Each structure stands twice: as C-alpha cells, then as structure tokens.
Coordinates of C-alpha atoms in Angstrom, one line a residue:
Chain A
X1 CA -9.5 34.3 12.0
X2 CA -5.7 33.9 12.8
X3 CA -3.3 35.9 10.9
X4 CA -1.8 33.8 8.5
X5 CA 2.2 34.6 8.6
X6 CA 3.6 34.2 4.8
X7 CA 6.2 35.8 2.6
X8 CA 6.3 36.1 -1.2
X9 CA 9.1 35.2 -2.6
X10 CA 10.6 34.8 -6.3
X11 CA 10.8 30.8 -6.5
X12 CA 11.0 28.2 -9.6
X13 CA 9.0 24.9 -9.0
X14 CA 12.6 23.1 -8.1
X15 CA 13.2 25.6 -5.1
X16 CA 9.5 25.1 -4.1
X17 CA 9.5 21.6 -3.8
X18 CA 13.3 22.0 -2.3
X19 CA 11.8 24.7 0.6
X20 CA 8.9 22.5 1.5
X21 CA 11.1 19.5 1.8
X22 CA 12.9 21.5 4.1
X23 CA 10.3 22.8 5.9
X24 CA 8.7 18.8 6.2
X25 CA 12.4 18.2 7.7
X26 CA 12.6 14.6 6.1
X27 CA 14.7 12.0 8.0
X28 CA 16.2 10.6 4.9
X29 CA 16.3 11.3 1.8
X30 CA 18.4 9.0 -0.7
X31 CA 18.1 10.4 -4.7
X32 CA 20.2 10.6 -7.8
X33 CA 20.3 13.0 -10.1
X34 CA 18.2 13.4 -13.7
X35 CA 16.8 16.6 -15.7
X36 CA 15.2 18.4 -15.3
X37 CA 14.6 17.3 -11.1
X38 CA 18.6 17.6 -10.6
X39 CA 18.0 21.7 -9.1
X40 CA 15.3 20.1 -6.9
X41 CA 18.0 17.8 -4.8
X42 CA 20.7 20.2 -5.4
X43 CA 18.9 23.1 -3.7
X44 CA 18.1 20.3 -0.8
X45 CA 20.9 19.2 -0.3
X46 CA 22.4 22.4 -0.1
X47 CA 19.7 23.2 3.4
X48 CA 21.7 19.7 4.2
X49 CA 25.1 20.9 3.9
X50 CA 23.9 24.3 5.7
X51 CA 22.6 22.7 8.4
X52 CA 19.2 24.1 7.8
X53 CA 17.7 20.8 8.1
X54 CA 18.8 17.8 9.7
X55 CA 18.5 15.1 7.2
X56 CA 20.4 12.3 6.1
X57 CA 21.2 12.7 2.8
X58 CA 22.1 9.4 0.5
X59 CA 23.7 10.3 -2.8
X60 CA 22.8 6.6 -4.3
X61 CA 24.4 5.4 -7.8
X62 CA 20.8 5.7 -9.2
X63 CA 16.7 5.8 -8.9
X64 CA 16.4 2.0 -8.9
X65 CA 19.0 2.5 -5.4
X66 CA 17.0 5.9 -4.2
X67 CA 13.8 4.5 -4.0
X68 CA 15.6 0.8 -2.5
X69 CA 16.8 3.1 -0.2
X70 CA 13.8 5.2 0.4
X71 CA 12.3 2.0 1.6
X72 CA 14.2 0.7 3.8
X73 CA 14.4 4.2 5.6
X74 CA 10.7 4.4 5.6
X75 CA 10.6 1.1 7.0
X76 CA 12.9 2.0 9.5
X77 CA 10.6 4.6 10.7
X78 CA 11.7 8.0 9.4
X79 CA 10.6 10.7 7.1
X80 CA 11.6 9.9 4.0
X81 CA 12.0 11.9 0.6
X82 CA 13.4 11.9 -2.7
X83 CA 12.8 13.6 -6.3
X84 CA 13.0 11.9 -9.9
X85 CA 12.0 12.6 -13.4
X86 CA 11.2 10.5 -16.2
X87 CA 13.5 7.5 -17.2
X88 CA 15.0 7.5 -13.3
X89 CA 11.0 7.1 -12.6
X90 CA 10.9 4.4 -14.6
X91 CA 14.3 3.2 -13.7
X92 CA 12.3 3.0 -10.5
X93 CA 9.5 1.1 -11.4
X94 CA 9.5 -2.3 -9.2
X95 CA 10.1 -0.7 -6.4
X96 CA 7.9 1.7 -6.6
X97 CA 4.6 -1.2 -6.3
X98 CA 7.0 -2.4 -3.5
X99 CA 6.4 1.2 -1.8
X100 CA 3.1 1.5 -1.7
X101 CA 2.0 -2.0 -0.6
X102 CA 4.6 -1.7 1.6
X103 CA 2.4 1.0 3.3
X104 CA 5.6 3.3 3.0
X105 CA 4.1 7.1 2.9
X106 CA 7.0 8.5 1.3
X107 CA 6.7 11.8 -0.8
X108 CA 8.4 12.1 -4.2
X109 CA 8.6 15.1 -6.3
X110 CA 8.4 14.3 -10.4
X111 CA 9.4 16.5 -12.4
X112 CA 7.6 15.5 -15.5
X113 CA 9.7 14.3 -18.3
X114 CA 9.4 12.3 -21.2
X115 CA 10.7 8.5 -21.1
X116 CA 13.7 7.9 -24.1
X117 CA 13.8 7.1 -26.7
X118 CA 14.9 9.0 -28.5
X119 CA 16.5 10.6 -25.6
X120 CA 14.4 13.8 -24.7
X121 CA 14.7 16.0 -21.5
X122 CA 11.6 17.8 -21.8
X123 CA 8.3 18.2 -20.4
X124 CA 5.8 15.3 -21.2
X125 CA 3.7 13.2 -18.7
X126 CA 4.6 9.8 -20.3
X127 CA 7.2 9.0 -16.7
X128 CA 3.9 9.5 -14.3
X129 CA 1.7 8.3 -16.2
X130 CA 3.2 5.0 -16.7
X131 CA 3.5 4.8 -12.7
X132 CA -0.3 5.0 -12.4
X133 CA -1.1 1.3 -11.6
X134 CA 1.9 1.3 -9.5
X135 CA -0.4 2.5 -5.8
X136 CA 0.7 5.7 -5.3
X137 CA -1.4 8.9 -4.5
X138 CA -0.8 11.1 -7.8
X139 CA -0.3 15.1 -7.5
X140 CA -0.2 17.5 -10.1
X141 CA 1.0 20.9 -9.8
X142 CA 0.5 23.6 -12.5
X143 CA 2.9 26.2 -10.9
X144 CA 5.5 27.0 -8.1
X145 CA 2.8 27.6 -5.4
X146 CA 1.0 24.5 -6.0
X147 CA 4.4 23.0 -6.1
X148 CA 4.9 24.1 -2.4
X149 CA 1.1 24.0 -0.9
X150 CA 1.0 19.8 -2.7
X151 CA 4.0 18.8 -1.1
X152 CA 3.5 20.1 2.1
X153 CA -0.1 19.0 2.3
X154 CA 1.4 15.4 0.3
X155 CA 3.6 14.7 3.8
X156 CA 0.2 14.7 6.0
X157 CA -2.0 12.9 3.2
X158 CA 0.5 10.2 3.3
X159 CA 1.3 9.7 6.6
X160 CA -2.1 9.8 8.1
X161 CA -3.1 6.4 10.2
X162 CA -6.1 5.4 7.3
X163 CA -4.0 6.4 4.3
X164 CA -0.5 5.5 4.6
X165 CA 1.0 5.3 1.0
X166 CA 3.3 7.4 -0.6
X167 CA 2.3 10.5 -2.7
X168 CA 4.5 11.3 -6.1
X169 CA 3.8 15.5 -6.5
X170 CA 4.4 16.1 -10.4
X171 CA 5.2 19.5 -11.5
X172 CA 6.2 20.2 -15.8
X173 CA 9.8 19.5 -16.4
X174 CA 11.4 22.6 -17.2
X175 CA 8.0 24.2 -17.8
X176 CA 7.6 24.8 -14.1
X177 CA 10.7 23.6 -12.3
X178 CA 12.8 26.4 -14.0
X179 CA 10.2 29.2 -14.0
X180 CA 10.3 31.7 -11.4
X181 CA 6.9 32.7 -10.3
X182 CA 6.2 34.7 -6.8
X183 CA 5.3 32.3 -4.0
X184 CA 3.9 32.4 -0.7
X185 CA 5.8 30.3 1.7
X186 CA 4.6 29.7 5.5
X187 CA 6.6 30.7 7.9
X188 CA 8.5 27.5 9.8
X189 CA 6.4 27.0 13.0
X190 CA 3.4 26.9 10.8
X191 CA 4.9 24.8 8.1
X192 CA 6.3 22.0 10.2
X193 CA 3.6 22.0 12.9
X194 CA 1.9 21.2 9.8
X195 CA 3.9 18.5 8.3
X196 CA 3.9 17.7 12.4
X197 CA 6.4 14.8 13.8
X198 CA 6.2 11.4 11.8
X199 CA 3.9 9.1 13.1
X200 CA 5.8 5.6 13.6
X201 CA 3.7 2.3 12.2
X202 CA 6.1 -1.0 13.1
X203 CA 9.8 0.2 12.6
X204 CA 12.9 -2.3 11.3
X205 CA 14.7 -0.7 14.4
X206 CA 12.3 -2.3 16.6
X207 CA 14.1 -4.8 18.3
X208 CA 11.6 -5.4 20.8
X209 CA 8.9 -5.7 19.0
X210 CA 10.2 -7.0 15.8
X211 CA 8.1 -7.8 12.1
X212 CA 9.3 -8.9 9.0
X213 CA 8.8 -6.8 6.6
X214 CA 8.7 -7.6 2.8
X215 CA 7.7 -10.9 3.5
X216 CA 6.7 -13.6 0.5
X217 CA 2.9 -14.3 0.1
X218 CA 2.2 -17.4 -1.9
X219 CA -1.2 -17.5 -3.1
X220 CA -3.3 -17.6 0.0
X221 CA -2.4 -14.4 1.3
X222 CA -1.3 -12.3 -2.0
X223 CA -4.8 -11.2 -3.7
X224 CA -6.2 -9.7 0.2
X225 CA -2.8 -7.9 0.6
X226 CA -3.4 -6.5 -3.2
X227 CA -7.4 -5.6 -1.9
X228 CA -6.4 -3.9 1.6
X229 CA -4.5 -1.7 -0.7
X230 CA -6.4 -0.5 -3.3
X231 CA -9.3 0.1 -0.7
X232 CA -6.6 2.2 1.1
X233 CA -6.1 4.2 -2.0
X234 CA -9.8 4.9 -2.4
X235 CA -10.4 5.7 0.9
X236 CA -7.4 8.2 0.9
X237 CA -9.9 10.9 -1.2
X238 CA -11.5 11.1 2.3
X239 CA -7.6 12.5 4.1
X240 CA -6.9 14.5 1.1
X241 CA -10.1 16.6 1.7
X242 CA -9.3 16.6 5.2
X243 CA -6.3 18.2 4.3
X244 CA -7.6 20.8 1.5
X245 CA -9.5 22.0 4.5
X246 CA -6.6 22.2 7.1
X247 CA -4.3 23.4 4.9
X248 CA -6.6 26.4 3.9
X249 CA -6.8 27.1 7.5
X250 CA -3.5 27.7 7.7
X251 CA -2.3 29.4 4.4
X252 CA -5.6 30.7 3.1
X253 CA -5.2 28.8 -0.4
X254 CA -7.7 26.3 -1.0
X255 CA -6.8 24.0 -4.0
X256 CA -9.7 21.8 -5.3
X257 CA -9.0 18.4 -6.5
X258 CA -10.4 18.9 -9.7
X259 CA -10.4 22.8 -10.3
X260 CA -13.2 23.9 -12.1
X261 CA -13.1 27.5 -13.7
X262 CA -15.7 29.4 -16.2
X263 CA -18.4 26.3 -15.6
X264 CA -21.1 28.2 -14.4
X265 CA -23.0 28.2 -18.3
X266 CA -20.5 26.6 -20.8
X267 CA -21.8 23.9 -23.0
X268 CA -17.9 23.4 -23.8
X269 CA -14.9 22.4 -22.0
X270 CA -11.0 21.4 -21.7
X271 CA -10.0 19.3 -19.7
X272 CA -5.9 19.1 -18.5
X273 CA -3.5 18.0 -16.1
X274 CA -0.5 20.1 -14.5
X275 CA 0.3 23.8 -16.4
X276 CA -1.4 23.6 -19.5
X277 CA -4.8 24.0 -17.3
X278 CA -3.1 27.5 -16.9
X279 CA -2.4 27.9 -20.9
X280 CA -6.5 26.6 -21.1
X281 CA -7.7 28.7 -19.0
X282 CA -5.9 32.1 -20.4
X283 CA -7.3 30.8 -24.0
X284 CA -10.6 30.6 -22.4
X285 CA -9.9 34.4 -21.5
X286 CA -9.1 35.3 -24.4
X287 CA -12.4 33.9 -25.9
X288 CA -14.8 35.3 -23.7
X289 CA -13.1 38.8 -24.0
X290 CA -13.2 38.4 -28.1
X291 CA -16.7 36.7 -28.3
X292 CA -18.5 36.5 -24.6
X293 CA -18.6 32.6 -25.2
X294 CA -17.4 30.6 -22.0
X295 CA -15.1 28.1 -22.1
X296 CA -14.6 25.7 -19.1
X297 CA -11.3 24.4 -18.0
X298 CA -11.0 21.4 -15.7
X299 CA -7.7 21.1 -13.9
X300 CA -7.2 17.8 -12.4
X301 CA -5.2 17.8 -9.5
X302 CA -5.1 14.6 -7.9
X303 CA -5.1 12.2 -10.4
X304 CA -4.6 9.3 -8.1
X305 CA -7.4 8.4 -6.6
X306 CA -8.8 9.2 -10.2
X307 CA -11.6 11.7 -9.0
X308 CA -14.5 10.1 -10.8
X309 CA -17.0 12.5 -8.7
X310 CA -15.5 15.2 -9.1
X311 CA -15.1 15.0 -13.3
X312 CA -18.7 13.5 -13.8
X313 CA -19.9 16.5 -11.9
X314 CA -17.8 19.2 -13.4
X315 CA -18.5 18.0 -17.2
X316 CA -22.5 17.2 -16.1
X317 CA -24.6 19.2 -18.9
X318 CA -21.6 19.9 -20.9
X319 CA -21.9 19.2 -25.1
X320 CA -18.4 18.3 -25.5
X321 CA -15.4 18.2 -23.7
X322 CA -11.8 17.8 -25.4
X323 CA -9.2 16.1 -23.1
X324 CA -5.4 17.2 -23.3
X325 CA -3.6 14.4 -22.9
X326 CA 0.5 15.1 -22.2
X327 CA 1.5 11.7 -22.8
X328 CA 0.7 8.4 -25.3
X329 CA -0.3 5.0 -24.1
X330 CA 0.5 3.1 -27.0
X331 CA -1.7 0.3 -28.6
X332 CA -4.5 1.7 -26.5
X333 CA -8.1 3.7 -27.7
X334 CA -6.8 6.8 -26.6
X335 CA -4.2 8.5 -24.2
X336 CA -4.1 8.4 -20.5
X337 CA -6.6 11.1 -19.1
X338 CA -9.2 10.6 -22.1
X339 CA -9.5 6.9 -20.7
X340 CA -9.7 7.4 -17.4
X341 CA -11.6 10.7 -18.1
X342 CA -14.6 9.0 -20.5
X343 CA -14.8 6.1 -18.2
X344 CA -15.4 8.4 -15.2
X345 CA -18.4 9.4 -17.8
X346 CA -19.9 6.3 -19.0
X347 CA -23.2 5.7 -18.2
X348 CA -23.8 9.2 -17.4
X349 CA -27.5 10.5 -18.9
X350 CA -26.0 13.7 -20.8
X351 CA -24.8 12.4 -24.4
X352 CA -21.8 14.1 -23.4
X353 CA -19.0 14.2 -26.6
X354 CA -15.2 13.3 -25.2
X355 CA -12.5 14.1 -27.8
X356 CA -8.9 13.4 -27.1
X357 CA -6.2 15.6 -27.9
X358 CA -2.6 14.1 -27.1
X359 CA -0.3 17.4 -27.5
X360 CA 3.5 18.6 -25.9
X361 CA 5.0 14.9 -26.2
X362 CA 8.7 16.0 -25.7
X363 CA 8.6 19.3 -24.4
X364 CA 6.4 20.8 -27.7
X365 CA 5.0 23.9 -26.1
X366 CA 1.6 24.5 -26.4
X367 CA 0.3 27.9 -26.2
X368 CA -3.3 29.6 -26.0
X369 CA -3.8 29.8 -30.3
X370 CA -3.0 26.2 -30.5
X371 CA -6.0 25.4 -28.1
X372 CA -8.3 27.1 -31.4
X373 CA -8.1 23.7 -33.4
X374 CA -9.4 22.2 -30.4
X375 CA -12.3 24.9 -29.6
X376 CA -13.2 24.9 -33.7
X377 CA -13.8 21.2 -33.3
X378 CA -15.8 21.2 -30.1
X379 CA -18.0 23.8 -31.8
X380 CA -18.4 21.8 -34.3
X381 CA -19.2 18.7 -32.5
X382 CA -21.6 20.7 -30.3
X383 CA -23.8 22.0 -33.0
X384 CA -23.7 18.7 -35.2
X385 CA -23.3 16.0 -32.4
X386 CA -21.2 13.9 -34.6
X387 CA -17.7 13.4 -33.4
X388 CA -15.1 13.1 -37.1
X389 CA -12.7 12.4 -34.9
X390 CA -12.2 10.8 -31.4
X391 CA -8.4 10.4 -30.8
X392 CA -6.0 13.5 -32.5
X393 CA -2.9 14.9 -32.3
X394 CA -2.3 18.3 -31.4
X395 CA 0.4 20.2 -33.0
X396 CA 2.6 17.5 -34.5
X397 CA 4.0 17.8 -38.2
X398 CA 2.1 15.1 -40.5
Chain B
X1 CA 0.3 -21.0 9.8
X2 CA -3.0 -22.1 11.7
X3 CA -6.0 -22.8 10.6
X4 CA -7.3 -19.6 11.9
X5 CA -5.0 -17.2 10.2
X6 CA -5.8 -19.1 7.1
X7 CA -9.2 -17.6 7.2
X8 CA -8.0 -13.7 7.5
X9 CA -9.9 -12.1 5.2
X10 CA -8.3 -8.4 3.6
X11 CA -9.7 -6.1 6.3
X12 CA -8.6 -8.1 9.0
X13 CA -4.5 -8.1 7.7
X14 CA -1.5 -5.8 8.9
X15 CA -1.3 -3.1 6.7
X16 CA 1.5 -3.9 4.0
X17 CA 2.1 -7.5 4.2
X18 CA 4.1 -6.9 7.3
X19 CA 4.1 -10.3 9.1
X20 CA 3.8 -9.7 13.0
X21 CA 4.9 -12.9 14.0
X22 CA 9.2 -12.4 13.8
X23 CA 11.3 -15.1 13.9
X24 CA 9.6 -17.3 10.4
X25 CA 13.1 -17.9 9.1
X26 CA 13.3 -20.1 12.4
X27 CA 10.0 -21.7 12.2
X28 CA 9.3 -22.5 8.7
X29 CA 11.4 -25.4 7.9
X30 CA 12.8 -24.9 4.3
X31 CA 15.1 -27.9 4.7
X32 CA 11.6 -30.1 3.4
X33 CA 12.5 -28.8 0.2
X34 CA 15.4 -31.1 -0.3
X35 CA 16.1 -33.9 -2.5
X36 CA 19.9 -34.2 -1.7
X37 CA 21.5 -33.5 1.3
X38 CA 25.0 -33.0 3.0
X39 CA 26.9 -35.4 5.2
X40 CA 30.3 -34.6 7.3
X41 CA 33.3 -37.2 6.9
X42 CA 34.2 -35.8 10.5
X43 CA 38.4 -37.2 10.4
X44 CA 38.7 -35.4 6.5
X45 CA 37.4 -31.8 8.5
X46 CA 40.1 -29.4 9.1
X47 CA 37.6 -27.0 10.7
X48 CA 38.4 -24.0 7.9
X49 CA 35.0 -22.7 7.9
X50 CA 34.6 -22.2 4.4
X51 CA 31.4 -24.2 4.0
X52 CA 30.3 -22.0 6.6
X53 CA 31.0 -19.2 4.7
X54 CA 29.7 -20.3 1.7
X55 CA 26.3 -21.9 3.2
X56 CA 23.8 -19.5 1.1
X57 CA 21.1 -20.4 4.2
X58 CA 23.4 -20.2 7.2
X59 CA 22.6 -24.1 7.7
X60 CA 26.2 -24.7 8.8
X61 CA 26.8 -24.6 12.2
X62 CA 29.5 -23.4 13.7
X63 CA 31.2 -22.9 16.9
X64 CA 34.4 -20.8 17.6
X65 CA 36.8 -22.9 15.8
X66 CA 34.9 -25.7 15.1
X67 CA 32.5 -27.0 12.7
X68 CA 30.0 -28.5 14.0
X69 CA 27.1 -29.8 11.3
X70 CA 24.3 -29.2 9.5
X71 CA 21.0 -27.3 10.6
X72 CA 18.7 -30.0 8.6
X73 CA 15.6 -27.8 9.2
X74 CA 16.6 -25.4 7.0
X75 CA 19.0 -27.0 4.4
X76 CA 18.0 -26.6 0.8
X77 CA 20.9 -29.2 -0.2
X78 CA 21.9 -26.8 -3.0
X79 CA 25.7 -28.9 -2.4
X80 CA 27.8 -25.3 -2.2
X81 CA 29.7 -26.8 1.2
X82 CA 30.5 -29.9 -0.6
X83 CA 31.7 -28.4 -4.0
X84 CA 34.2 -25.8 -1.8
X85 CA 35.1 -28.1 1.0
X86 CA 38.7 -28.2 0.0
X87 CA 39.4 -31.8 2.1
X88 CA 36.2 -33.1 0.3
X89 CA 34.8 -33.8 3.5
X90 CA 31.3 -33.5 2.6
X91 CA 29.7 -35.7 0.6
X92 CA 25.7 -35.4 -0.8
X93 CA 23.5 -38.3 -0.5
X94 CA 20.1 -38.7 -1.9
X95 CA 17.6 -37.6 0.8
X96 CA 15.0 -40.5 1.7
X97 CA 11.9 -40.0 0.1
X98 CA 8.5 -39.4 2.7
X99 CA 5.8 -41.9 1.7
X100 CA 2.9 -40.1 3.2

C-alpha cells in the first residue's frame, strides 16, 4: 500500500475546518462573522491575506448576504465556501433551499449554536437542525479530525456529477471549535489532488453558451424540479460511500456513516449526534470496566441523507435505545433525531423501546455520570418492557 | 413553451431549474399582462430620458439622445414614465380588452 504522508498537529475544530478549506483552495468564499464560527473565517482569511491560498475573500454585511453571495459565485462556476453558526444560519434560511435546488455544491462549516432567544452562544443543535428540510447533505463531526477528514471528503461528495448539492459539516460550538486535539492533516499534493479541480456544470460567465439561472416555475414545472432534487439527495448516500472508501485510501481513517461501537452483544444503546457520541461512548467504558455490561453507542454522522439502513441495522435486536437529542422541535412528539430515529424503526419486527432524551440546550455540558439517569431507565425498560416515559429532559432544573 | 417540453417529466429536467434556453426575457411577452398602457405626446417630449430611467422593465426605448417609444411586448403599464415625465408627455390609456 502507498505510504500515506501526514503530520500530527495540535488543532481546535476552527483551525481544522480553516486548514482544509485551505487545502480545498475555494474560489470564493463570502462570510460574516458569528460565535463561536468567527476563529473558523478568521484563521481563513488569514491563508488569504498570506497568500497561502488564492481565494476571493467577500467580507459581506451578514449570512443572509454570504450565502446570496455564495450563490451567485457557485453559479458562476467556482469553488465556493463559507462558515456560519446558529442565528446567521438561520439568518440564512431562504437562501439556503435556493442553494441546494439550485444544484450549488457549496460546503459550509456550522458550528453548532443555539438559535436566540434568549441570546445564547453555546453549543446546541437547534441552528442545523432547523435547516434539515432545507436539501442540504448534513455532516456531523465529533472532533477536530473529523472536522478536517468531513470537509475535505464534503468538497468531493458535493461536487460529484450525480450529487451536486451543497454539504453543511457541523462541528459543537465551542465544544469542539475551541478544543485543541492532535490532528493528522494530509500533506497538500494529497489533499488537493483530493478535493481535485472544480468540475464546471453551466456557469453565469458563460457567454456563449448562456442559461438562466434562478428562473420562476409556475406550477407546471415546480413539483418535478422539487422531485429531481430530493431523488438527488437520496442518491447522494451512494458518492458519500464512494468517498468513505477513497478517502481511507488516502489517509487511512475510515469514518462510518453511522459509527457503531460496543454492538457486538448489547441489548442496550445511545444513540447521538456530533461529540457527545464521544462522552457516550467513554460512559459506556466506564460501565463495562465497573460491571462487564456493554453499552452501544451509535454515532450518526451523516445525518442528511437520514441513514435509515444504517440505524435499523445498528439498533436490530437491541431492547431499548435512548436517543440524545441536542436540540427541541417544539409542538412536536419528540426532538429531532428521536423522530427521525424511531421512524427509521417502525415496522421493524424487534419490539425495539426508543426513549428520547433532549439534553445540552444552550451549551449545558453533559458529561459521562449524567448518561446514568439515562442507562438506569433503559435498564429498566429492558427488564419490564414498559416505557414511564417516552420524551424527557436531561439535566434541566424542574 | 411547446407542447413537448410541457410533457418533461422530473428525470428528464436540467438539474436546478436552470432554463437552457437564454434569452426568455425576450421571448415571453409580459406586456399581455396589461390593463393600461403608455402613449407619447411626441411635441411635449424633451428627450430627458427619465422615463427611461425609471422604466422598471426596460420597455422604454431609447436611442443616443432620443427617445424613441415603448417596447409593447414587454410593458406591464405600471404608469412610472407617465407619473415622472416632467413635460407630462405621456399619458395612460385603457388597453383594449381581447375578446377571444
């Protein structure tokens, strides 16, 4: 096998996705700032200043202008990247349907943060989460390194001929973006060979061969527009494998899109998104060390297209399975990921038990002992098969 | 749009809604729309432009110093170049009704 060429470094999630933006050498990339994404442009835009990568760099007077921006560069044919975090996500939210059915494949890095109000800075999934309907390939990252390989591996998901959409790669506000963690980076032939030179589609720049694009569908056309794309996003499970392959080749690391650890005999499980897997999965250490039970811990990683496979299979002769869910979705049975999660499961033969746990709104932390509420419950619920309660909170003060 | 692209189901489409045939803004006439439209007092016209300026569907046409009329394909008759025409030169009349 080739030697793979990589260096560990000391990185926090905001110079990852910074380095492999670099190393993807955008064409443009428009943003404004918001904490806790702010060190992710800053570091960029420092390589800009440098010289260490030739992008043009648009400091716009805010998201809803970034991602206007974004668009019109993407349409224009280049590279195009930008970063955001929770309200300025939302602040982007119209045009970010306009991006996808657009076929744009621009990458955006999230760093999660909850949406005001009250104001709050911190770490919740609430922005991304209320972008899922929106068309875009969803990414999370529990650490620096995932940080890196997603965004790297995002550029060629989304730019491939059969995919073409763009691909937001979350990482936890402040959790991860400001935690230093050692890293191995690719060295720059690899990296950008990788990422490889942006395949054109039409171009605004094209004068002579021009389209219109952006157009206005009445009726007739609107509904097969809105079909050709969400086929495009199923499909796109199909590149992102592709990818997971290619880009183990390259760097060795082989990152699953659900990641299943300790299922080999657990009746139990946890399952999360971004880097409470991580804080899961040292509980479920913890436990087997005191008691020799396993634990399971499902990480999902691509959350758009939601892997329905991959979940029913992971949680297939499970008991019960509790679902951390990092954000609310008010007026609904249940957060985010337990929806998605127990209708991935329904009609499944196991009389499998899915309890939702909605924890960390706001930057709370969660740590490994809080994850024993959740474990006494599924116990419970495993021995008597009654679920006392479906929908909890984790860690709030009543 | 002909009959034939009418029938284009979803997997036969341009990816993104991109519309490969340029030029529409020519082609589709938007001046059917109307139900008033504009009308040049050609002696009260001191060729100034501003209706021009102000058209909000470039339906004024122009030549270097001269103003020269109305595109009626494409006029909405929202009445901007008759409000700002500072002579009054243009008037609005009621557009004859089609019967068909």
């Amino acid at each position: 096998m080739k030697q793979i060429q990589q260096t560990r470094v000391p990185m926090d999630g905001a110079m990852a996705a910074a380095y492999a933006m670099r190393q993807a050498r955008p064409n443009v990339v428009a943003a404004y700032p918001i904490t806790p994404q702010t060190k992710i442009m800053e570091y960029f835009s420092e390589y800009v200043s440098n010289g260490e990568v030739d992008t043009e760099f648009l400091a716009v007077e805010s998201e809803h202008s970034a991602m206007s921006a974004c668009i019109g560069a993407a349409a224009a044919g280049g590279r195009t990247m930008t970063g955001t975090a929770g309200p300025g996500l939302a602040f982007m939210w119209e045009l970010l349907y306009i991006a996808s059915s657009m076929r744009l494949p621009i990458v955006m890095e999230v760093a999660n943060r909850s949406l005001s109000a009250p104001i709050n800075i911190h770490c919740d999934h609430s922005d991304s989460m209320g972008a899922r309907d929106a068309g875009w390939i969803q990414i999370f990252s529990e650490n620096p390194q995932q940080v890196y390989d997603n965004t790297i591996q995002a550029v060629r998901i989304a730019e491939d001929p059969s995919v073409r959409l763009p691909v937001m790669v979350m990482q936890d506000g402040f959790i991860v973006t400001h935690s230093l963690e050692p890293v191995d980076i690719l060295d720059e032939g690899t990296a950008t060979s990788f990422t490889g030179a942006y395949k054109k589609s039409h171009s605004l720049l094209d004068v002579d061969e021009p389209v219109i694009f952006g157009p206005y569908d009445a009726p007739d056309f609107y509904f097969e527009h809105k079909r050709q794309q969400a086929e495009a996003l199923r499909r796109s499970k199909r590149t992102i494998f592709h990818v997971i392959k290619k880009f183990q080749e390259i760097s060795g690391r082989r990152q699953e899109i659900v990641d299943c650890f300790n299922f080999d005999d657990c009746e139990l499980a946890i399952v999360a998104l971004g880097s409470s897997a991580g804080t899961a999965r040292a509980f479920a250490r913890h436990v087997e060390k005191q008691n020799g039970s396993k634990i399971g811990v499902a990480s999902i990683r691509v959350f758009r297209p939601f892997p329905n496979e991959e979940v029913v299979s992971a949680l297939r002769g499970l008991k019960a399975v509790a679902v951390l869910d990092r954000s609310e979705s008010f007026g609904a049975y249940g957060a985010p990921l337990f929806t998605e999660v127990r209708s991935a499961l329904y009609g499944q033969k196991d009389a499998l038990k899915v309890l939702d746990y909605v924890y960390g709104l706001g930057g709370r932390g969660l740590i490994p002992k809080d994850l024993q509420k959740v474990l006494s419950d599924l116990r419970e619920v495993a021995k008597t098969g009654v679920v006392k309660s479906e929908v909890n909170y984790l860690g709030v003060r009543e | 749009m002909n009959e034939k692209e009418k029938l284009m189901g979803w997997r036969s489409l341009p990816l993104g809604g991109v519309n490969l045939q340029s030029g529409s803004a020519v082609t589709v006439h938007t001046g059917s729309w109307r139900t008033e439209k504009p009308v040049l007092t050609e002696n009260k016209c001191v060729h100034c432009m501003l209706c021009w300026l102000y058209c909000p569907d470039a339906s004024v046409l122009v030549e270097i110093g001269r103003m020269k009329g109305f595109d009626y394909d494409h006029c909405k008759g929202c009445g901007i170049c008759a409000e700002i025409c500072p002579t009054e030169a243009i008037f609005m009349v009621e557009e004859e009704l089609e019967t068909t």
